[in-house]
Amino acid sequence: MLHYLTVPVTPFQQNCSLVWCDQTLQAAVIDPGGDLPRILAEVKRLNLKLEQIWLTHAHIDHAGGTAELARALG
């Protein structure tokens, strides 16, 4: 089954989401606009394997943390 969690990020509290498979724990993050420590803390808390970054569009509030997150994930 597919699960999701919305994580409000940055002072503007825009939505970043985590989606994952409950069997494999493979996950994607959608619109990592910022607050990467907060996003990664949720990934760790849920024991997820973050494998993909998805962007709905390229505005800074949705894509601002993408490069840093990609570097952190290797």
PDB file of C-alpha atoms in Angstrom:
ATOM      1  CA  MET A   1       0.000   0.000   0.000  1.00  0.00           C
ATOM      2  CA  LEU A   2       1.190   3.527  -0.723  1.00  0.00           C
ATOM      3  CA  HIS A   3       1.438   5.926   2.217  1.00  0.00           C
ATOM      4  CA  TYR A   4       2.167   9.630   2.422  1.00  0.00           C
ATOM      5  CA  LEU A   5       3.071  12.258   4.969  1.00  0.00           C
ATOM      6  CA  THR A   6       2.908  16.003   4.462  1.00  0.00           C
ATOM      7  CA  VAL A   7       5.783  17.894   6.079  1.00  0.00           C
ATOM      8  CA  PRO A   8       5.326  21.692   6.220  1.00  0.00           C
ATOM      9  CA  VAL A   9       8.692  23.328   5.487  1.00  0.00           C
ATOM     10  CA  THR A  10      10.286  26.787   5.663  1.00  0.00           C
ATOM     11  CA  PRO A  11       8.760  29.799   7.424  1.00  0.00           C
ATOM     12  CA  PHE A  12       6.053  29.816   4.736  1.00  0.00           C
ATOM     13  CA  GLN A  13       4.978  26.286   5.756  1.00  0.00           C
ATOM     14  CA  GLN A  14       4.546  25.060   2.183  1.00  0.00           C
ATOM     15  CA  ASN A  15       3.862  21.387   1.709  1.00  0.00           C
ATOM     16  CA  CYS A  16       6.614  18.880   1.163  1.00  0.00           C
ATOM     17  CA  SER A  17       5.438  15.280   0.995  1.00  0.00           C
ATOM     18  CA  LEU A  18       6.930  11.874   1.518  1.00  0.00           C
ATOM     19  CA  VAL A  19       5.349   8.930  -0.301  1.00  0.00           C
ATOM     20  CA  TRP A  20       6.376   5.329   0.286  1.00  0.00           C
ATOM     21  CA  CYS A  21       5.523   1.671  -0.133  1.00  0.00           C
ATOM     22  CA  ASP A  22       4.712  -0.010   3.171  1.00  0.00           C
ATOM     23  CA  GLN A  23       6.234  -3.317   2.013  1.00  0.00           C
ATOM     24  CA  THR A  24       9.598  -2.106   0.695  1.00  0.00           C
ATOM     25  CA  LEU A  25       9.824   1.245   2.522  1.00  0.00           C
ATOM     26  CA  GLN A  26      11.124   2.727  -0.743  1.00  0.00           C
ATOM     27  CA  ALA A  27      10.239   6.411  -0.726  1.00  0.00           C
ATOM     28  CA  ALA A  28      10.190   9.612  -2.721  1.00  0.00           C
ATOM     29  CA  VAL A  29      10.123  13.177  -1.497  1.00  0.00           C
ATOM     30  CA  ILE A  30       7.935  15.677  -3.336  1.00  0.00           C
ATOM     31  CA  ASP A  31       8.864  19.386  -3.422  1.00  0.00           C
ATOM     32  CA  PRO A  32      11.716  19.599  -0.885  1.00  0.00           C
ATOM     33  CA  GLY A  33      11.645  23.386  -0.676  1.00  0.00           C
ATOM     34  CA  GLY A  34      13.824  23.637   2.413  1.00  0.00           C
ATOM     35  CA  ASP A  35      14.214  22.500   6.032  1.00  0.00           C
ATOM     36  CA  LEU A  36      16.154  19.437   4.929  1.00  0.00           C
ATOM     37  CA  PRO A  37      17.018  18.355   8.495  1.00  0.00           C
ATOM     38  CA  ARG A  38      13.288  18.221   9.237  1.00  0.00           C
ATOM     39  CA  ILE A  39      12.574  16.192   6.089  1.00  0.00           C
ATOM     40  CA  LEU A  40      15.451  13.790   6.756  1.00  0.00           C
ATOM     41  CA  ALA A  41      14.353  13.391  10.386  1.00  0.00           C
ATOM     42  CA  GLU A  42      10.955  12.172   9.166  1.00  0.00           C
ATOM     43  CA  VAL A  43      12.647   9.787   6.721  1.00  0.00           C
ATOM     44  CA  LYS A  44      14.722   8.380   9.578  1.00  0.00           C
ATOM     45  CA  ARG A  45      11.776   8.230  12.007  1.00  0.00           C
ATOM     46  CA  LEU A  46       9.766   6.207   9.486  1.00  0.00           C
ATOM     47  CA  ASN A  47      12.804   4.053   8.559  1.00  0.00           C
ATOM     48  CA  LEU A  48      12.342   4.894   4.874  1.00  0.00           C
ATOM     49  CA  LYS A  49      14.746   4.317   1.984  1.00  0.00           C
ATOM     50  CA  LEU A  50      14.616   7.673   0.219  1.00  0.00           C
ATOM     51  CA  GLU A  51      15.348   6.946  -3.432  1.00  0.00           C
ATOM     52  CA  GLN A  52      13.747   9.685  -5.519  1.00  0.00           C
ATOM     53  CA  ILE A  53      13.106  13.422  -5.524  1.00  0.00           C
ATOM     54  CA  TRP A  54      10.019  14.619  -7.389  1.00  0.00           C
ATOM     55  CA  LEU A  55       9.263  18.255  -8.219  1.00  0.00           C
ATOM     56  CA  THR A  56       5.850  19.562  -9.185  1.00  0.00           C
ATOM     57  CA  HIS A  57       7.401  22.762 -10.550  1.00  0.00           C
ATOM     58  CA  ALA A  58      10.588  24.812 -10.295  1.00  0.00           C
ATOM     59  CA  HIS A  59       9.563  27.636  -7.961  1.00  0.00           C
ATOM     60  CA  ILE A  60      12.118  28.143  -5.194  1.00  0.00           C
ATOM     61  CA  ASP A  61       9.622  27.320  -2.426  1.00  0.00           C
ATOM     62  CA  HIS A  62       9.134  23.855  -3.937  1.00  0.00           C
ATOM     63  CA  ALA A  63      12.582  23.116  -5.372  1.00  0.00           C
ATOM     64  CA  GLY A  64      14.916  25.094  -3.104  1.00  0.00           C
ATOM     65  CA  GLY A  65      16.352  22.107  -1.247  1.00  0.00           C
ATOM     66  CA  THR A  66      16.666  19.783  -4.225  1.00  0.00           C
ATOM     67  CA  ALA A  67      20.390  20.114  -4.964  1.00  0.00           C
ATOM     68  CA  GLU A  68      21.419  19.845  -1.318  1.00  0.00           C
ATOM     69  CA  LEU A  69      19.154  16.837  -0.788  1.00  0.00           C
ATOM     70  CA  ALA A  70      20.474  15.119  -3.922  1.00  0.00           C
ATOM     71  CA  ARG A  71      24.046  15.611  -2.662  1.00  0.00           C
ATOM     72  CA  ALA A  72      23.099  14.242   0.761  1.00  0.00           C
ATOM     73  CA  LEU A  73      21.565  11.138  -0.814  1.00  0.00           C
ATOM     74  CA  GLY A  74      24.585  10.551  -3.037  1.00  0.00           C
TER      75      GLY A  74
END
